[in-house]
Coordinates of C-alpha atoms in Angstrom, one line a residue:
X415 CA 30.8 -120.2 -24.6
X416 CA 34.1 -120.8 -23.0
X417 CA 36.9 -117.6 -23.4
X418 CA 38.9 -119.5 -26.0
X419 CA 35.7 -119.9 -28.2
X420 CA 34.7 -116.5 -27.1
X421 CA 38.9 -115.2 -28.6
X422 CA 38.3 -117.3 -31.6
X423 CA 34.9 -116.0 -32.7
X424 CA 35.7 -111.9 -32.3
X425 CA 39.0 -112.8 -33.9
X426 CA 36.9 -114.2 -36.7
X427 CA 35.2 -111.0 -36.3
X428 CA 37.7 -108.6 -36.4
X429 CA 39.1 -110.4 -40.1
X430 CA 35.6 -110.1 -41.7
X431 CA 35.5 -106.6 -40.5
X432 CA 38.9 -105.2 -41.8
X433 CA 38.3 -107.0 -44.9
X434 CA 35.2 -106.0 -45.1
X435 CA 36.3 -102.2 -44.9
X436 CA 39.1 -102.7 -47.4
X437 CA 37.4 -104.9 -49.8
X438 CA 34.6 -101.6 -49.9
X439 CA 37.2 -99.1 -50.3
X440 CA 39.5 -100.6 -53.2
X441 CA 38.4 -104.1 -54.2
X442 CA 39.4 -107.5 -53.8
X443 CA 41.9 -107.8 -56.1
X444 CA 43.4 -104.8 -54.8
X445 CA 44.0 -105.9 -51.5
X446 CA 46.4 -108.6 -49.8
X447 CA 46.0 -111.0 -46.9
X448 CA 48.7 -109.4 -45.1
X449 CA 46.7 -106.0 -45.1
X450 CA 43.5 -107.4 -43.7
X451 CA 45.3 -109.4 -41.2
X452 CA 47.2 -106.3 -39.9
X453 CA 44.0 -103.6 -39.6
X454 CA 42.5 -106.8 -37.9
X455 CA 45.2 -107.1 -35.5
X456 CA 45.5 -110.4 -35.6
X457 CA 47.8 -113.4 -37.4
X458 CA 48.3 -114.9 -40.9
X459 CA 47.5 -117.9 -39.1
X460 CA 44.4 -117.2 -37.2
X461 CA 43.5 -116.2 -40.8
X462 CA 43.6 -119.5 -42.2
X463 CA 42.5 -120.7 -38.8
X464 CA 39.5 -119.4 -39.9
X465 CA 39.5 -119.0 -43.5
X466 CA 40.5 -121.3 -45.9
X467 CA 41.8 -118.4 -48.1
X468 CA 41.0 -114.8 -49.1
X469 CA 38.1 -115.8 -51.4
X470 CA 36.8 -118.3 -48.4
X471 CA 37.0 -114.8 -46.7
X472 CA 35.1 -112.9 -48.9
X473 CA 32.7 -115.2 -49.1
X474 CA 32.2 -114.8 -45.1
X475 CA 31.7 -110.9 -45.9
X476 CA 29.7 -111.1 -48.4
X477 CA 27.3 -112.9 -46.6
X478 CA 27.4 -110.9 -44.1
X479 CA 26.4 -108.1 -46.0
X480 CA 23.2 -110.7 -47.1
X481 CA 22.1 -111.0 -43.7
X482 CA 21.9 -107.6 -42.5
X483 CA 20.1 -106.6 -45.7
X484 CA 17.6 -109.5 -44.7
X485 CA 17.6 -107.7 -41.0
X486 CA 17.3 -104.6 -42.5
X487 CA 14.0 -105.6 -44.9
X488 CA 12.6 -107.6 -42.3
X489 CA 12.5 -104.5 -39.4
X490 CA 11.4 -102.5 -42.3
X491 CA 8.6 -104.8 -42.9
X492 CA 7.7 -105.2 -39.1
X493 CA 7.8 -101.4 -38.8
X494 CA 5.1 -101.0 -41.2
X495 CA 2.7 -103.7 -38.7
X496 CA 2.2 -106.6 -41.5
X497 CA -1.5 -105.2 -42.5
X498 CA -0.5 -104.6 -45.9
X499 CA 1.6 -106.6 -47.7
X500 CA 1.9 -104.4 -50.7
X501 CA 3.4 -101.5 -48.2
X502 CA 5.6 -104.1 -46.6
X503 CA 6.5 -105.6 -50.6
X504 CA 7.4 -102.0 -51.4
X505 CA 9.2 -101.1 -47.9
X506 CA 11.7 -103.6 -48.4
X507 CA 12.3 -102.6 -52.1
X508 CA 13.3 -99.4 -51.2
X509 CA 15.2 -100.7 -48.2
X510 CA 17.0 -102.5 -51.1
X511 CA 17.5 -99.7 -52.6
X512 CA 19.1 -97.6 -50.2
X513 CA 21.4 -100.4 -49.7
X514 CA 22.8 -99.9 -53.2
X515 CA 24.2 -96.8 -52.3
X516 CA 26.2 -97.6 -49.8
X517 CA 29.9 -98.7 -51.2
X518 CA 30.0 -102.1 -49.1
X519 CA 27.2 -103.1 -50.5
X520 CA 27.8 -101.4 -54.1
X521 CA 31.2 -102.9 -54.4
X522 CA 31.4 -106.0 -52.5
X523 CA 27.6 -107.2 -53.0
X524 CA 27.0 -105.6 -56.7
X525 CA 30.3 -105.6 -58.6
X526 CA 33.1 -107.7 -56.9
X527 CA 30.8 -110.7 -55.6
X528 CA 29.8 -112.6 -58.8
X529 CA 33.6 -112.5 -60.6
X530 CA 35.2 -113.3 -57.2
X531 CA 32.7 -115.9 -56.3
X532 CA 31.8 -117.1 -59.9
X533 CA 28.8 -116.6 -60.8
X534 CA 27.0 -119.5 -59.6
X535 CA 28.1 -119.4 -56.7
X536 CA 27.4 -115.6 -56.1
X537 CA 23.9 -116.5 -57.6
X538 CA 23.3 -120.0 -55.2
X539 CA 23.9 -117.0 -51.7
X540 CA 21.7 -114.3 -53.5
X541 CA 18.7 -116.5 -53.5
X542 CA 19.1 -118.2 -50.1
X543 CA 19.1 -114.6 -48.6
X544 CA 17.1 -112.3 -51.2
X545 CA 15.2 -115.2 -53.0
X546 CA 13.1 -116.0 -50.0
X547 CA 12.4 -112.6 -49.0
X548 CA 10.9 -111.8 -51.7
X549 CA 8.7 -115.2 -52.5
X550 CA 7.9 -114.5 -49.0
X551 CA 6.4 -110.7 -49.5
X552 CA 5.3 -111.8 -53.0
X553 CA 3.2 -114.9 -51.3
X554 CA 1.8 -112.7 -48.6
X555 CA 0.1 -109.9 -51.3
X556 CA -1.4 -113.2 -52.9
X557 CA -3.1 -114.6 -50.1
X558 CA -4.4 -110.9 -49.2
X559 CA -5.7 -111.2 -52.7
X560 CA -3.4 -107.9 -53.8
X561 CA -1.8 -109.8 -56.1
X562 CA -2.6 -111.5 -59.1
X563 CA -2.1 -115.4 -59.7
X564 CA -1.8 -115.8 -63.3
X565 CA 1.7 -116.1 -63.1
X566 CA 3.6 -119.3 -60.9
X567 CA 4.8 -117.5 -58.0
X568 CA 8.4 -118.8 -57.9
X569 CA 8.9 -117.4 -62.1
X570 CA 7.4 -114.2 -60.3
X571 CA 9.8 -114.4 -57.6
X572 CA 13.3 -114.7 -59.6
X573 CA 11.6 -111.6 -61.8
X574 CA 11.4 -109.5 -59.1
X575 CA 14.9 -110.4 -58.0
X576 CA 16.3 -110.1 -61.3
X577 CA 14.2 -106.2 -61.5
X578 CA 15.9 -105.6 -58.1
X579 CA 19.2 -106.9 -59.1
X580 CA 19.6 -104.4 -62.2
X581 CA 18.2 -101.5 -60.4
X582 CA 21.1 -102.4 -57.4
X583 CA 23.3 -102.5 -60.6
X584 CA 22.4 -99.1 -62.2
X585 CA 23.0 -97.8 -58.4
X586 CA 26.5 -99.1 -58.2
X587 CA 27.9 -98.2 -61.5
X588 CA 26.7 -94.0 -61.1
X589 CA 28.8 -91.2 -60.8
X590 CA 25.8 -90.3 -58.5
X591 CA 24.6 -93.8 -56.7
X592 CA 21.6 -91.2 -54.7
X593 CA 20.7 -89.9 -58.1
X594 CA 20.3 -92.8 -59.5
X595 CA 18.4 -94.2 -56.7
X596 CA 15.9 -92.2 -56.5
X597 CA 15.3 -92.8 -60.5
X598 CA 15.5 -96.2 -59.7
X599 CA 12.9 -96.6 -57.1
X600 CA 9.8 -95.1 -59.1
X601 CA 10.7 -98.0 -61.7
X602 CA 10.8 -101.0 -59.0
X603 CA 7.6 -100.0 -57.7
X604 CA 5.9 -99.7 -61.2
X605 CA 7.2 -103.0 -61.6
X606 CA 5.5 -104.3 -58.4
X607 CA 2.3 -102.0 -59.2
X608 CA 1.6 -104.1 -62.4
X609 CA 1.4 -106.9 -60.3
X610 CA -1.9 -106.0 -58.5
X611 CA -5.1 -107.6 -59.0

């Protein structure tokens, strides 16, 4: 990577991570492009260098947030050795889960993504990131013959989703987000419990 690309991509960086931070602390409508770009240190226009505006920005973070979620499940999963997929199914739920309590993810991932995206589009990144992860874990109890196969796995998968979805929800929205995660979790597990053979 030459040092102009090299300048370019941790300027890029340094705008999804101010906004990122701000967008946590006080929402997106609260906060202006001239605010990010300053705590960034950078220019109005590297920001629409790189960003076609402050939604095409929050998009960025969002996604962001989706992939290290994904990183987070999946070396939660490979912690746990891949011998049993109902352990690895119910490691990434509560990976999930712990997520929820933490505001980036509460506020920008939970509450602020499907108005400031719309919700199509807020649904369209949800299931490329969270959609497959879970048709994934939901495929591998199935072939270890864990799970039962009276249901078509992809109606199974976007129930799960949807379970994990309102449980992220209930999370975000408490006066006590660890409270509520730890009544959450014994709920999302029952959930995936009833799905064993």
């Amino acid at each position: 990577m030459s040092r102009q690309a090299e300048k370019s991509e941790a300027t890029r960086a340094h705008l999804i991570a101010a906004a990122r931070a701000l967008f946590a602390e006080r929402g997106y409508a609260a906060v202006g492009t001239p605010e990010i770009v300053g705590r960034a240190g950078s220019s109005r226009g590297a920001m629409y260098h790189h960003f076609k505006d402050k939604k095409d920005l929050f998009r960025a973070v969002y996604e962001q947030l989706q992939q290290e979620l994904i990183e987070e499940i999946s070396a939660e999963i490979d912690g746990l050795g891949g011998t049993d997929p109902m352990a690895a199914l119910e490691g990434g739920v509560r990976t999930y889960l712990r997520s929820c309590v933490e505001s980036d993810t509460a506020r920008i991932g939970l509450v602020e993504a499907p108005s400031v995206l719309g919700w199509a589009e807020w649904r369209e990144i949800d299931q490329r990131y969270a959609l497959g992860v879970v048709t994934a874990g939901l495929e591998l109890g199935r072939a270890a013959g864990l799970l039962r196969d009276d249901v078509p796995l992809r109606t199974l998968a976007h129930v799960v989703l949807a379970g994990l979805g309102e449980a992220g929800l209930l999370i975000a929205a408490a006066d006590d987000p660890e409270a509520a995660r730890a009544e959450a979790e014994p709920a999302v597990l029952a959930l995936l419990d009833g799905l064993r053979r």
